[in-house]
XYZ file of C-alpha atoms in Angstrom:
102
model
C -96.574 99.708 -5.099
C -94.725 101.795 -2.192
C -98.113 102.085 -0.052
C -98.618 98.956 -0.623
C -94.526 97.865 0.358
C -95.256 100.680 3.197
C -98.579 99.297 4.257
C -97.608 95.408 4.321
C -94.662 96.274 6.570
C -96.736 98.614 9.046
C -98.600 94.813 9.130
C -96.395 92.954 9.928
C -95.481 95.164 12.744
C -98.172 95.507 14.618
C -99.611 91.938 14.308
C -95.684 91.059 15.572
C -95.590 93.219 18.382
C -99.633 91.823 19.388
C -98.466 88.050 18.864
C -95.042 88.961 21.684
C -96.859 90.771 23.836
C -99.800 88.651 24.296
C -97.148 85.223 24.880
C -95.095 87.904 26.879
C -98.036 88.464 29.187
C -99.831 84.166 28.688
C -100.142 82.812 31.769
C -99.074 79.433 30.582
C -95.757 80.376 29.688
C -93.864 79.578 32.821
C -91.860 81.915 33.437
C -90.199 82.852 36.284
C -91.215 87.299 37.674
C -87.717 88.342 37.104
C -87.381 86.400 32.872
C -91.267 87.531 31.862
C -89.933 90.937 33.203
C -86.175 91.332 31.522
C -88.802 90.120 28.588
C -90.585 92.792 28.838
C -87.738 95.908 29.056
C -85.969 93.671 26.361
C -89.634 93.764 24.347
C -89.526 97.684 25.495
C -85.930 98.324 23.558
C -87.144 96.901 20.322
C -90.227 98.872 20.536
C -88.061 101.479 20.102
C -85.533 100.791 18.073
C -88.683 99.398 15.231
C -89.632 103.704 16.467
C -86.852 105.674 15.390
C -86.542 103.918 11.922
C -90.572 104.571 11.601
C -90.420 107.597 12.561
C -87.070 109.348 11.252
C -86.881 107.516 7.817
C -90.524 106.271 6.831
C -92.866 109.152 7.674
C -90.756 111.703 6.154
C -89.761 110.089 2.876
C -92.998 108.964 2.589
C -94.250 112.815 3.241
C -91.714 113.311 0.362
C -92.912 110.763 -1.558
C -96.466 111.364 -1.437
C -96.479 115.305 -1.224
C -96.206 115.402 -5.459
C -98.528 113.272 -5.672
C -101.588 114.765 -3.690
C -100.580 118.523 -4.750
C -99.613 118.308 -7.219
C -97.202 120.788 -6.288
C -92.947 119.033 -7.540
C -90.185 119.209 -5.431
C -87.407 118.308 -7.813
C -83.978 118.426 -6.264
C -85.900 120.053 -3.211
C -86.630 115.934 -1.644
C -83.985 115.044 -1.931
C -82.200 118.049 -0.193
C -85.108 118.148 3.533
C -84.647 114.407 3.119
C -80.725 114.831 2.896
C -80.715 117.390 5.026
C -83.085 116.028 7.608
C -80.628 113.273 8.193
C -77.826 115.334 8.764
C -80.001 116.763 12.098
C -81.138 113.886 13.674
C -76.783 112.230 13.290
C -76.226 115.888 14.704
C -78.033 115.375 18.081
C -77.011 112.271 18.932
C -73.339 112.623 21.410
C -70.754 111.140 19.750
C -69.074 109.628 22.360
C -65.578 106.790 22.487
C -65.724 103.164 22.577
C -62.965 102.726 25.076
C -60.329 99.360 24.349
C -60.828 96.802 26.927
């Protein structure tokens, strides 16, 4: 069931990327060059926002969940530790800045 969920989500993500790219690059959408460039830049930001959870959440979680099925070795509490320590490393790697009050 989990494979179906991840697979279904992946198919929807790829389909949306394909359709949005086709619409932005289509000569029939009547966008000015400035607006088209802005849309492309916003779309790239959206792709990055999509890639980060996939790389840092879906793939590690999928690996931890699938490893015992494939290898026959149960990870037990070690699997939980791997998942939580993974998030702690990610959070430590981001620089923390305070937002100034306006």
